[in-house]
Short mmCIF file of C-alpha atoms in Angstrom, two decimals:
data_model
loop_
_atom_site.label_atom_id
_atom_site.label_comp_id
_atom_site.label_asym_id
_atom_site.label_seq_id
_atom_site.Cartn_x
_atom_site.Cartn_y
_atom_site.Cartn_z
CA MET A 583 14.97 -94.51 -36.37
CA GLU A 584 14.10 -92.80 -39.67
CA HIS A 585 12.24 -94.14 -42.66
CA ASP A 586 13.58 -93.27 -46.12
CA VAL A 587 11.61 -91.27 -48.66
CA ALA A 588 9.62 -93.58 -50.89
CA TRP A 589 10.32 -91.52 -54.00
CA LYS A 590 13.98 -92.74 -54.02
CA LYS A 591 13.06 -96.34 -54.81
CA TYR A 592 10.81 -95.75 -57.78
CA ASP A 593 11.74 -96.76 -61.32
CA GLU A 594 9.90 -95.55 -64.46
CA ALA A 595 7.26 -98.25 -64.17
CA ASP A 596 6.56 -97.27 -60.55
CA LEU A 597 6.28 -93.59 -61.44
CA GLU A 598 3.91 -94.35 -64.32
CA ALA A 599 1.71 -96.49 -62.05
CA LEU A 600 1.83 -93.79 -59.36
CA GLU A 601 0.73 -91.10 -61.75
CA GLN A 602 -2.07 -93.20 -63.14
CA LEU A 603 -3.44 -94.04 -59.67
CA THR A 604 -3.26 -90.46 -58.44
CA ALA A 605 -4.92 -89.13 -61.63
CA GLU A 606 -7.79 -91.52 -60.91
CA TYR A 607 -7.81 -90.39 -57.32
CA ILE A 608 -7.97 -86.70 -58.25
CA ASP A 609 -10.92 -87.43 -60.50
CA PHE A 610 -12.67 -89.43 -57.77
CA ILE A 611 -12.45 -86.75 -55.08
CA SER A 612 -13.22 -83.99 -57.58
CA ASP A 613 -16.35 -85.63 -58.88
CA ASN A 614 -17.57 -87.02 -55.54
CA LYS A 615 -17.77 -84.56 -52.67
CA THR A 616 -20.44 -86.13 -50.48
CA GLU A 617 -20.78 -89.56 -48.91
CA ARG A 618 -23.75 -90.29 -51.21
CA GLU A 619 -21.73 -89.43 -54.31
CA CYS A 620 -18.76 -91.48 -53.13
CA ALA A 621 -20.87 -94.54 -52.35
CA ALA A 622 -22.68 -94.37 -55.73
CA ALA A 623 -19.39 -93.97 -57.60
CA ALA A 624 -17.83 -96.91 -55.68
CA ILE A 625 -20.78 -99.18 -56.42
CA ALA A 626 -20.52 -98.29 -60.15
CA LEU A 627 -16.80 -99.14 -60.16
CA ALA A 628 -17.44 -102.37 -58.27
CA GLU A 629 -20.15 -103.52 -60.65
CA GLU A 630 -17.76 -102.94 -63.57
CA ARG A 631 -15.39 -105.34 -61.81
CA GLY A 632 -18.03 -108.07 -61.41
CA TYR A 633 -19.49 -107.32 -57.95
CA ARG A 634 -23.16 -108.09 -57.64
CA PRO A 635 -25.75 -106.81 -55.09
CA LEU A 636 -25.93 -108.89 -51.95
CA ASP A 637 -29.63 -108.21 -51.52
CA GLU A 638 -30.21 -109.78 -54.96
CA ALA A 639 -28.49 -112.97 -53.80
CA VAL A 640 -30.58 -112.90 -50.61
CA ARG A 641 -33.87 -112.56 -52.50
CA GLU A 642 -32.91 -115.42 -54.83
CA GLY A 643 -31.50 -117.56 -52.07
CA ARG A 644 -28.34 -117.93 -54.18
CA ALA A 645 -25.45 -119.66 -52.45
CA LEU A 646 -22.14 -117.83 -52.22
CA ARG A 647 -18.86 -119.64 -52.77
CA ALA A 648 -15.17 -118.82 -53.14
CA GLY A 649 -14.53 -116.24 -55.82
CA ASP A 650 -17.93 -114.61 -55.60
CA LYS A 651 -17.95 -110.82 -55.23
CA VAL A 652 -20.84 -108.95 -53.61
CA TRP A 653 -21.68 -105.48 -52.42
CA ALA A 654 -24.19 -104.08 -49.88
CA GLN A 655 -25.16 -100.51 -49.05
CA ALA A 656 -26.91 -98.64 -46.28
CA HIS A 657 -29.14 -95.69 -47.14
CA GLY A 658 -26.91 -94.77 -50.04
CA LYS A 659 -24.17 -93.54 -47.70
CA ALA A 660 -22.24 -96.64 -46.56
CA LEU A 661 -20.90 -99.58 -48.54
CA ILE A 662 -19.34 -102.99 -48.05
CA LEU A 663 -17.60 -104.99 -50.72
CA ALA A 664 -16.69 -108.64 -50.16
CA HIS A 665 -14.51 -110.94 -52.28
CA LEU A 666 -14.99 -114.47 -50.96
CA GLY A 667 -11.97 -116.63 -50.26
CA SER A 668 -11.50 -120.39 -50.10
CA ALA A 669 -11.07 -120.64 -46.32
CA PRO A 670 -14.13 -121.06 -44.08
CA LEU A 671 -15.61 -117.69 -43.19
CA ALA A 672 -15.45 -118.64 -39.51
CA GLU A 673 -11.66 -118.29 -39.80
CA GLY A 674 -12.16 -114.57 -40.32
CA PHE A 675 -11.83 -111.81 -42.95
CA ASN A 676 -9.14 -109.35 -43.96
CA ILE A 677 -10.92 -106.01 -43.74
CA LEU A 678 -10.13 -102.51 -44.88
CA GLY A 679 -12.31 -99.88 -43.21
CA ALA A 680 -12.47 -96.19 -44.13
CA HIS A 681 -15.03 -93.38 -43.96
CA LEU A 682 -16.63 -91.40 -46.76
CA ASP A 683 -17.82 -88.31 -44.84
CA SER A 684 -15.77 -85.12 -44.51
CA PRO A 685 -16.17 -81.82 -42.63
CA ARG A 686 -18.49 -79.39 -44.39
CA LEU A 687 -21.38 -76.94 -43.96
CA ASP A 688 -24.86 -78.54 -43.98
CA LEU A 689 -27.90 -76.46 -44.82
CA LYS A 690 -30.41 -76.16 -42.00
CA GLN A 691 -33.91 -77.54 -42.61
CA ASN A 692 -35.31 -74.01 -42.77
CA PRO A 693 -32.32 -72.30 -44.38
CA PHE A 694 -33.60 -69.28 -46.35
CA SER A 695 -33.32 -65.73 -45.04
CA GLU A 696 -33.13 -62.24 -46.46
CA SER A 697 -31.77 -59.02 -44.96
CA ASN A 698 -30.94 -55.65 -46.48
CA GLY A 699 -31.18 -56.88 -50.06
CA LEU A 700 -29.08 -60.03 -49.62
CA ALA A 701 -30.41 -63.58 -49.49
CA HIS A 702 -28.60 -66.29 -47.49
CA LEU A 703 -28.79 -69.98 -46.64
CA ASP A 704 -28.23 -70.79 -42.94
CA THR A 705 -25.90 -73.67 -42.20
CA HIS A 706 -24.87 -75.98 -39.38
CA TYR A 707 -21.25 -77.10 -39.67
CA TYR A 708 -20.53 -80.79 -39.69
CA GLY A 709 -17.42 -82.29 -38.10
CA GLY A 710 -14.45 -80.47 -36.60
CA ILE A 711 -13.63 -77.29 -38.51
CA LYS A 712 -11.94 -73.96 -37.96
CA ASN A 713 -14.88 -71.68 -38.81
CA TYR A 714 -12.72 -68.86 -40.10
CA GLN A 715 -11.28 -71.10 -42.85
CA TRP A 716 -14.67 -71.32 -44.50
CA VAL A 717 -15.15 -67.64 -45.30
CA THR A 718 -14.52 -65.97 -48.72
CA LEU A 719 -13.89 -69.15 -50.70
CA PRO A 720 -16.13 -70.37 -53.53
CA LEU A 721 -18.61 -73.02 -52.35
CA ALA A 722 -20.67 -75.54 -54.27
CA LEU A 723 -23.97 -77.13 -53.16
CA HIS A 724 -24.27 -80.90 -53.40
CA GLY A 725 -27.02 -83.17 -52.16
CA VAL A 726 -30.57 -84.39 -52.47
CA ILE A 727 -34.03 -83.01 -51.90
CA ALA A 728 -36.71 -85.62 -51.15
CA LYS A 729 -40.24 -84.52 -52.06
CA THR A 730 -43.47 -85.74 -50.49
CA ASP A 731 -44.51 -87.37 -53.78
CA GLY A 732 -41.60 -89.79 -53.41
CA THR A 733 -39.26 -88.26 -55.95
CA VAL A 734 -35.71 -87.35 -55.01
CA VAL A 735 -34.04 -84.43 -56.72
CA GLU A 736 -30.22 -84.40 -56.99
CA VAL A 737 -28.58 -81.03 -56.55
CA ASN A 738 -25.08 -80.14 -57.77
CA VAL A 739 -24.40 -76.44 -58.36
CA GLY A 740 -21.00 -74.78 -58.44
CA GLU A 741 -18.72 -77.38 -60.07
CA ASP A 742 -19.24 -76.78 -63.77
CA ALA A 743 -17.49 -73.84 -65.44
CA GLY A 744 -20.83 -72.22 -66.25
CA ASP A 745 -22.28 -72.67 -62.78
CA PRO A 746 -22.55 -69.91 -60.17
CA VAL A 747 -20.82 -70.44 -56.85
CA PHE A 748 -21.65 -69.30 -53.31
CA CYS A 749 -19.68 -68.02 -50.34
CA VAL A 750 -19.63 -66.97 -46.65
CA THR A 751 -18.53 -63.36 -46.42
CA ASP A 752 -16.05 -61.86 -44.00
CA LEU A 753 -15.61 -58.45 -42.38
CA LEU A 754 -13.29 -56.11 -44.29
CA ILE A 755 -9.89 -55.58 -42.62
CA HIS A 756 -10.54 -51.80 -42.40
CA LEU A 757 -13.31 -52.38 -39.88
CA ALA A 758 -12.02 -55.55 -38.22
CA GLY A 759 -10.12 -54.12 -35.29
CA LYS A 760 -12.39 -55.71 -32.67
CA GLN A 761 -12.69 -58.93 -34.68
CA MET A 762 -8.91 -59.30 -34.95
CA GLY A 763 -8.66 -59.15 -31.15
CA LYS A 764 -10.81 -62.25 -30.68
CA LYS A 765 -9.68 -65.81 -30.14
CA ALA A 766 -9.49 -67.87 -33.32
CA SER A 767 -12.44 -69.96 -32.16
CA GLU A 768 -14.56 -66.82 -31.89
CA VAL A 769 -13.53 -64.83 -34.95
CA VAL A 770 -16.40 -66.40 -36.94
CA GLU A 771 -19.24 -67.89 -34.91
CA GLY A 772 -21.00 -70.99 -36.13
CA GLU A 773 -24.29 -69.13 -36.56
CA ASP A 774 -22.51 -66.64 -38.80
CA LEU A 775 -21.57 -69.25 -41.42
CA ASP A 776 -24.42 -68.14 -43.66
CA ILE A 777 -24.01 -68.67 -47.40
CA LEU A 778 -24.68 -65.70 -49.67
CA ILE A 779 -26.89 -66.81 -52.55
CA GLY A 780 -28.44 -63.73 -54.12
CA ASN A 781 -28.93 -59.97 -54.48
CA ARG A 782 -31.45 -59.65 -57.36
CA PRO A 783 -35.05 -59.08 -56.34
CA LEU A 784 -38.06 -60.71 -58.02
CA VAL A 785 -40.01 -57.91 -59.70
CA ILE A 786 -43.71 -58.62 -60.06
CA GLU A 787 -45.41 -56.42 -62.65
CA LYS A 788 -48.82 -55.09 -61.65
CA ASP A 789 -50.42 -57.16 -64.36
CA ASP A 790 -48.73 -60.30 -62.96
CA ALA A 791 -49.77 -59.45 -59.46
CA ASP A 792 -53.52 -58.99 -60.03
CA GLY A 793 -53.89 -61.20 -63.07
CA ALA A 794 -55.55 -58.46 -65.12
CA ASP A 795 -54.19 -56.60 -68.10
CA ASP A 796 -54.34 -52.77 -67.70
CA GLY A 797 -55.73 -52.60 -71.25
CA ASP A 798 -58.68 -54.85 -70.46
CA ALA A 799 -60.89 -52.06 -69.21
CA ALA A 800 -60.19 -49.92 -72.26
CA ALA A 801 -61.03 -52.92 -74.46
CA GLY A 802 -64.34 -53.38 -72.70
CA VAL A 803 -63.26 -56.62 -70.95
CA ASP A 804 -64.49 -57.17 -67.40
CA PRO A 805 -61.33 -57.29 -65.19
CA ALA A 806 -63.08 -59.66 -62.82
CA ALA A 807 -63.22 -62.22 -65.61
CA THR A 808 -59.44 -62.42 -65.87
CA GLU A 809 -58.49 -61.91 -62.26
CA VAL A 810 -56.33 -64.73 -60.84
CA ASP A 811 -57.14 -65.95 -57.37
CA ALA A 812 -54.21 -65.04 -55.12
CA ALA A 813 -54.19 -68.57 -53.73
CA ASP A 814 -53.22 -69.86 -57.21
CA ARG A 815 -50.10 -67.74 -57.48
CA PRO A 816 -46.74 -69.40 -56.85
CA VAL A 817 -45.49 -69.00 -53.30
CA TYR A 818 -42.42 -67.12 -54.39
CA GLU A 819 -44.67 -64.46 -55.97
CA LYS A 820 -46.44 -64.00 -52.67
CA LEU A 821 -43.06 -63.51 -50.99
CA ALA A 822 -41.93 -60.86 -53.46
CA GLU A 823 -43.23 -57.87 -51.51
CA LYS A 824 -41.58 -58.78 -48.21
CA GLU A 825 -38.50 -60.76 -49.33
CA PRO A 826 -37.94 -60.14 -53.06
CA VAL A 827 -34.38 -61.48 -53.25
CA LYS A 828 -35.29 -64.71 -51.49
CA ALA A 829 -38.36 -64.91 -53.72
CA PHE A 830 -36.22 -64.68 -56.86
CA ALA A 831 -33.92 -67.46 -55.60
CA LEU A 832 -36.96 -69.68 -54.89
CA LYS A 833 -38.32 -68.91 -58.41
CA LEU A 834 -35.11 -70.13 -59.94
CA LEU A 835 -35.15 -73.27 -57.83
CA ALA A 836 -38.78 -73.95 -58.78
CA GLU A 837 -37.98 -73.57 -62.45
CA LYS A 838 -34.78 -75.64 -62.42
CA TYR A 839 -35.61 -78.41 -59.94
CA GLY A 840 -39.38 -78.18 -59.42
CA ILE A 841 -38.91 -77.66 -55.68
CA ALA A 842 -40.42 -75.28 -53.16
CA GLU A 843 -39.09 -73.85 -49.90
CA GLU A 844 -40.89 -76.45 -47.80
CA ASP A 845 -39.05 -79.24 -49.67
CA PHE A 846 -35.90 -78.23 -47.84
CA LEU A 847 -37.45 -79.74 -44.70
CA SER A 848 -36.55 -83.14 -46.22
CA ALA A 849 -33.27 -82.26 -47.91
CA GLU A 850 -29.62 -83.09 -47.35
CA ILE A 851 -27.62 -80.30 -48.99
CA GLU A 852 -23.93 -79.87 -48.24
CA ALA A 853 -21.85 -76.80 -48.98
CA VAL A 854 -18.34 -77.83 -49.95
CA PRO A 855 -15.35 -76.07 -51.59
CA ALA A 856 -16.03 -75.63 -55.31
CA GLY A 857 -13.49 -76.78 -57.88
CA ARG A 858 -11.31 -79.75 -58.65
CA ALA A 859 -8.47 -81.20 -56.70
CA ARG A 860 -5.11 -80.31 -58.28
CA ASP A 861 -1.46 -81.27 -58.47
CA LEU A 862 0.57 -79.27 -55.93
CA GLY A 863 4.18 -78.15 -56.27
CA PHE A 864 6.52 -77.44 -59.20
CA ASP A 865 7.30 -81.16 -59.19
CA ARG A 866 3.57 -82.14 -59.07
CA SER A 867 4.46 -84.46 -56.18
CA MET A 868 1.45 -83.66 -54.05
CA VAL A 869 -2.36 -83.33 -54.24
CA ILE A 870 -4.38 -80.45 -52.88
CA GLY A 871 -8.12 -80.98 -52.64
CA TYR A 872 -11.23 -81.10 -50.50
CA GLY A 873 -12.21 -84.13 -48.46
CA GLN A 874 -8.90 -86.05 -48.45
CA ASP A 875 -9.73 -86.95 -44.84
CA ASP A 876 -10.76 -89.65 -45.38
CA ARG A 877 -11.38 -90.18 -49.05
CA VAL A 878 -7.70 -90.65 -49.72
CA CYS A 879 -7.90 -93.84 -47.65
CA ALA A 880 -11.40 -94.72 -48.89
CA PHE A 881 -10.25 -94.52 -52.51
CA THR A 882 -7.04 -96.48 -52.00
CA SER A 883 -8.96 -99.12 -50.00
CA LEU A 884 -11.53 -99.38 -52.76
CA ALA A 885 -8.80 -99.52 -55.42
CA ALA A 886 -7.01 -102.25 -53.54
CA GLN A 887 -10.22 -104.28 -53.16
CA LEU A 888 -11.00 -103.96 -56.88
CA ALA A 889 -7.40 -104.75 -57.84
CA LEU A 890 -7.94 -108.24 -56.48
CA ALA A 891 -9.87 -108.86 -59.70
CA ASP A 892 -10.30 -112.64 -59.97
CA ALA A 893 -7.54 -113.54 -57.55
CA ALA A 894 -8.01 -116.76 -55.65
CA LEU A 895 -7.96 -115.53 -52.05
CA GLU A 896 -7.57 -117.72 -49.05
CA LYS A 897 -9.22 -115.36 -46.53
CA THR A 898 -12.20 -113.35 -47.68
CA GLY A 899 -11.22 -109.77 -48.49
CA MET A 900 -13.58 -106.98 -47.45
CA CYS A 901 -13.71 -103.21 -47.92
CA VAL A 902 -15.99 -101.29 -45.57
CA LEU A 903 -16.71 -97.63 -46.37
CA VAL A 904 -18.89 -95.94 -43.77
CA ASP A 905 -20.43 -92.59 -42.93
CA LYS A 906 -20.57 -90.31 -39.87
CA GLU A 907 -17.02 -90.87 -38.60
CA GLU A 908 -16.52 -87.15 -38.23
CA ILE A 909 -19.33 -86.96 -35.69
CA GLY A 910 -18.75 -90.18 -33.75
CA SER A 911 -19.61 -92.96 -36.21
CA VAL A 912 -23.22 -92.78 -35.08
CA GLY A 913 -26.54 -93.33 -36.90
CA ALA A 914 -27.72 -95.97 -39.32
CA THR A 915 -24.76 -95.49 -41.68
CA GLY A 916 -21.90 -95.12 -39.18
CA MET A 917 -19.53 -97.87 -38.11
CA ALA A 918 -21.33 -98.19 -34.81
CA SER A 919 -24.54 -99.23 -36.57
CA GLN A 920 -25.55 -102.85 -37.20
CA PHE A 921 -24.89 -102.48 -40.93
CA PHE A 922 -21.45 -104.17 -40.81
CA GLU A 923 -22.52 -107.05 -38.57
CA ASN A 924 -25.78 -107.62 -40.45
CA THR A 925 -23.98 -107.73 -43.79
CA VAL A 926 -21.42 -110.24 -42.55
CA ALA A 927 -24.26 -112.36 -41.16
CA GLU A 928 -26.07 -112.35 -44.54
CA ILE A 929 -22.87 -113.36 -46.38
CA MET A 930 -22.19 -116.20 -43.95
CA GLU A 931 -25.80 -117.43 -44.22
CA LEU A 932 -25.55 -117.60 -48.02
CA ALA A 933 -22.18 -119.29 -47.79
CA GLY A 934 -23.68 -122.03 -45.66
CA GLU A 935 -22.05 -120.88 -42.40
CA GLY A 936 -24.93 -119.00 -40.81
CA GLY A 937 -25.69 -118.77 -37.14
CA PRO A 938 -24.88 -116.51 -34.16
CA LEU A 939 -21.84 -118.51 -32.99
CA PRO A 940 -20.12 -118.83 -36.38
CA LEU A 941 -20.71 -115.09 -36.87
CA ARG A 942 -19.01 -114.29 -33.53
CA ARG A 943 -16.14 -116.59 -34.37
CA ALA A 944 -15.65 -115.01 -37.77
CA LEU A 945 -15.63 -111.47 -36.41
CA ALA A 946 -13.18 -112.34 -33.61
CA ALA A 947 -10.86 -114.11 -36.05
CA SER A 948 -10.78 -111.19 -38.50
CA SER A 949 -8.00 -108.66 -39.08
CA MET A 950 -8.62 -105.06 -39.95
CA LEU A 951 -6.82 -101.94 -41.05
CA SER A 952 -8.73 -98.90 -39.90
CA SER A 953 -7.80 -96.87 -42.95
CA ASP A 954 -7.79 -93.28 -41.79
CA VAL A 955 -5.45 -90.34 -42.35
CA SER A 956 -2.64 -89.27 -40.00
CA ALA A 957 -1.39 -85.81 -39.15
CA GLY A 958 1.57 -85.06 -41.43
CA PHE A 959 4.54 -83.29 -39.82
CA ASP A 960 4.43 -79.63 -40.83
CA PRO A 961 7.69 -77.71 -40.16
CA ALA A 962 5.62 -74.52 -40.01
CA TYR A 963 4.00 -75.89 -36.84
CA ALA A 964 6.75 -78.14 -35.54
CA ALA A 965 5.97 -77.31 -31.92
CA ALA A 966 2.78 -79.41 -32.09
CA PHE A 967 4.64 -82.57 -33.05
CA GLU A 968 7.16 -84.97 -31.49
CA ALA A 969 9.56 -85.38 -34.41
CA LYS A 970 10.60 -89.01 -34.06
CA ASN A 971 7.00 -90.19 -33.61
CA SER A 972 5.47 -88.20 -36.45
CA ALA A 973 4.30 -89.06 -39.96
CA TYR A 974 6.17 -87.37 -42.82
CA LEU A 975 4.93 -86.74 -46.35
CA GLY A 976 6.60 -88.99 -48.90
CA ARG A 977 7.72 -91.72 -46.48
CA GLY A 978 4.81 -94.07 -47.15
CA LEU A 979 1.84 -95.63 -45.41
CA VAL A 980 1.42 -94.64 -41.73
CA PHE A 981 0.53 -97.00 -38.88
CA ASN A 982 -0.79 -95.58 -35.65
CA LYS A 983 -0.67 -98.21 -32.92
CA TYR A 984 -3.01 -95.97 -30.96
CA THR A 985 -4.76 -92.61 -31.41
CA GLY A 986 -6.99 -90.99 -28.80
CA SER A 987 -6.14 -88.02 -26.65
CA ARG A 988 -4.23 -87.41 -23.43
CA GLY A 989 -3.91 -90.89 -21.89
CA LYS A 990 -4.93 -92.63 -25.15
CA SER A 991 -8.54 -91.91 -24.27
CA GLY A 992 -10.96 -93.19 -26.88
CA SER A 993 -8.34 -95.24 -28.68
CA ASN A 994 -7.93 -98.75 -29.97
CA ASP A 995 -4.40 -99.82 -28.97
CA ALA A 996 -3.19 -102.57 -31.32
CA SER A 997 -1.34 -105.53 -29.80
CA ALA A 998 2.40 -105.90 -30.26
CA GLU A 999 1.84 -109.25 -31.99
CA TYR A 1000 -0.51 -107.72 -34.56
CA VAL A 1001 1.88 -104.85 -35.26
CA ALA A 1002 4.64 -107.41 -35.85
CA ARG A 1003 2.40 -109.31 -38.30
CA ILE A 1004 1.58 -106.10 -40.19
CA ARG A 1005 5.26 -105.27 -40.36
CA ARG A 1006 5.95 -108.62 -41.93
CA VAL A 1007 3.19 -108.24 -44.54
CA MET A 1008 4.42 -104.79 -45.55
CA GLY A 1009 8.02 -105.84 -45.57
CA ASP A 1010 7.34 -108.87 -47.74
CA ALA A 1011 5.47 -106.71 -50.24
CA GLY A 1012 8.12 -103.99 -50.33
CA VAL A 1013 5.72 -101.32 -49.04
CA SER A 1014 7.27 -98.16 -47.58
CA PHE A 1015 5.67 -97.52 -44.21
CA GLN A 1016 6.21 -95.48 -41.05
CA THR A 1017 4.74 -95.27 -37.57
CA ALA A 1018 3.38 -92.21 -35.82
CA GLU A 1019 1.32 -90.68 -33.03
CA LEU A 1020 -1.20 -87.83 -33.43
CA GLY A 1021 1.06 -85.00 -32.28
CA LYS A 1022 2.59 -84.39 -28.89
CA VAL A 1023 1.07 -85.89 -25.73
CA ASP A 1024 -1.48 -83.45 -24.24
CA VAL A 1025 -1.42 -81.18 -27.28
CA GLY A 1026 -4.63 -82.59 -28.69
CA GLY A 1027 -5.94 -85.85 -30.12
CA GLY A 1028 -8.50 -87.60 -32.20
CA GLY A 1029 -10.04 -90.95 -32.97
CA THR A 1030 -11.08 -93.23 -35.80
CA ILE A 1031 -13.48 -96.16 -36.31
CA ALA A 1032 -10.85 -98.62 -35.04
CA TYR A 1033 -12.25 -99.10 -31.51
CA ILE A 1034 -15.70 -100.09 -32.83
CA PRO A 1035 -14.83 -103.29 -34.75
CA ALA A 1036 -12.21 -104.06 -32.07
CA LYS A 1037 -15.10 -104.78 -29.69
CA TYR A 1038 -15.61 -108.09 -31.54
CA GLY A 1039 -12.11 -109.18 -30.51
CA MET A 1040 -10.59 -108.76 -33.98
CA ASP A 1041 -7.12 -107.31 -34.48
CA VAL A 1042 -7.36 -103.66 -35.61
CA ILE A 1043 -4.71 -101.00 -36.27
CA ASP A 1044 -5.01 -97.50 -37.73
CA SER A 1045 -3.25 -97.02 -41.02
CA GLY A 1046 -3.41 -94.29 -43.63
CA VAL A 1047 -1.92 -91.38 -45.49
CA PRO A 1048 -0.32 -88.36 -43.77
CA VAL A 1049 -2.14 -85.11 -44.44
CA LEU A 1050 -1.21 -81.46 -44.09
CA SER A 1051 -3.95 -78.96 -43.14
CA MET A 1052 -6.27 -81.76 -42.03
CA HIS A 1053 -9.96 -80.70 -41.82
CA ALA A 1054 -9.24 -77.46 -43.72
CA PRO A 1055 -11.32 -76.83 -46.89
CA TRP A 1056 -8.21 -77.80 -48.92
CA GLU A 1057 -5.93 -80.53 -47.64
CA VAL A 1058 -2.54 -81.73 -48.89
CA THR A 1059 -1.19 -85.26 -49.43
CA SER A 1060 1.85 -86.74 -51.15
CA LYS A 1061 1.35 -88.89 -54.25
CA ALA A 1062 4.03 -91.28 -52.97
CA ASP A 1063 2.01 -91.96 -49.82
CA ILE A 1064 -1.16 -92.51 -51.84
CA TYR A 1065 0.65 -95.07 -53.98
CA GLU A 1066 2.22 -96.83 -50.99
CA ALA A 1067 -1.18 -96.93 -49.25
CA PHE A 1068 -2.70 -98.66 -52.21
CA LYS A 1069 0.12 -101.22 -52.33
CA GLY A 1070 -0.02 -101.78 -48.60
CA TYR A 1071 -3.79 -102.28 -48.58
CA GLU A 1072 -3.61 -104.76 -51.46
CA ALA A 1073 -0.85 -106.69 -49.72
CA PHE A 1074 -2.95 -106.83 -46.56
CA LEU A 1075 -5.99 -108.17 -48.35
CA LYS A 1076 -3.95 -110.92 -49.88
CA ASN A 1077 -1.57 -111.91 -47.16
CA ALA A 1078 -2.62 -110.75 -43.67
#
């Protein structure tokens, strides 16, 4: 059973809508490369469409009713949008759930080092990566630095044309005989993913170092009267003798951001591939860019939620964008936190349906698409796939009845009845879709957030866009699949 290529059905209006959507998508993933940036951008877009803060309604004790649109966020990294429908909330929600985090290199809390005239930042990789893919490519630094005075400094270096970039170096091929004999997992060790940031030393003139002008004595001025106490000198000047290159980097950071080395103890700085996502192929049919797992599904879920505009929904439509999926959905901003459940409880309370039992009934009666990417079939690595149960670029939205590894371990396995209902919704809306597994049995595996909301008893199935080179610094998707995902998610919100 094969699914036809979605491109074949498009007329000029479809192609125009497809290009407009994917242009917006390229801008979104180019401008927002961290979960914080994605959440902030999503909130801004939602507020333009009439969504209001849920916590504002809670403070005011304002009742919610059909047609109201609210948003809630957790620590600036996770977000929930809700468009209230006319049906009682206890009858459940139609939910799109995706994640905003992507594999990357995080700076350690004490990251600065210098050796042999080169300054580096030490990193700890986040999520599943092939270490060797992260060497010799331009990197940008994104994130925040929280200072003890309560201020938070935003950092974004490496994206503008005039910005410097950074990189992890590699061993030249001429000396790499031993390295080339290693297993791929050992070619570049995690502790060797150090980012090169500088080579220029800070030069402290003698006058600057002792605070006295050499001409003072000749002019009859007592040097002791102009001497600066060493304790008053900037820390980076004190470092200049031992680590002059590191000192110069810290001087630049102090001047630009007003931060010191110790401020990195309370920082979240992510090193990500520098540069914009781009059209791929002579036909411009694909997108190559960083973080498409899972921002391609997060963006299309967000776009589908916002496309509801002022539609009169029956069931409440909800978009859940969370953090930490790449490391197990843990923490205060992951799907396994209480953020989702607490937000639903607040909405139900303001809608006049509060209470533990109505909440449980609502969650159990809900339907969800766990919007996460699928492994696209790559003919260059065909041996890893089972052809008739694989996702193909250009054939539309992918549904994975189950993920997991080996014997479906760690997977949510959607019921046959729910799969049939999803088929009907997609068919009625004319959405191109396909079904797939994550590669051959016993070859590997992976998971999503699906199993977490499924614990409430709701129906959940994985659905998303097929991706080539998943978890690489640059990933590939088809514009047709992005467009079909958007259409499928919108149809789900309206009709599931």
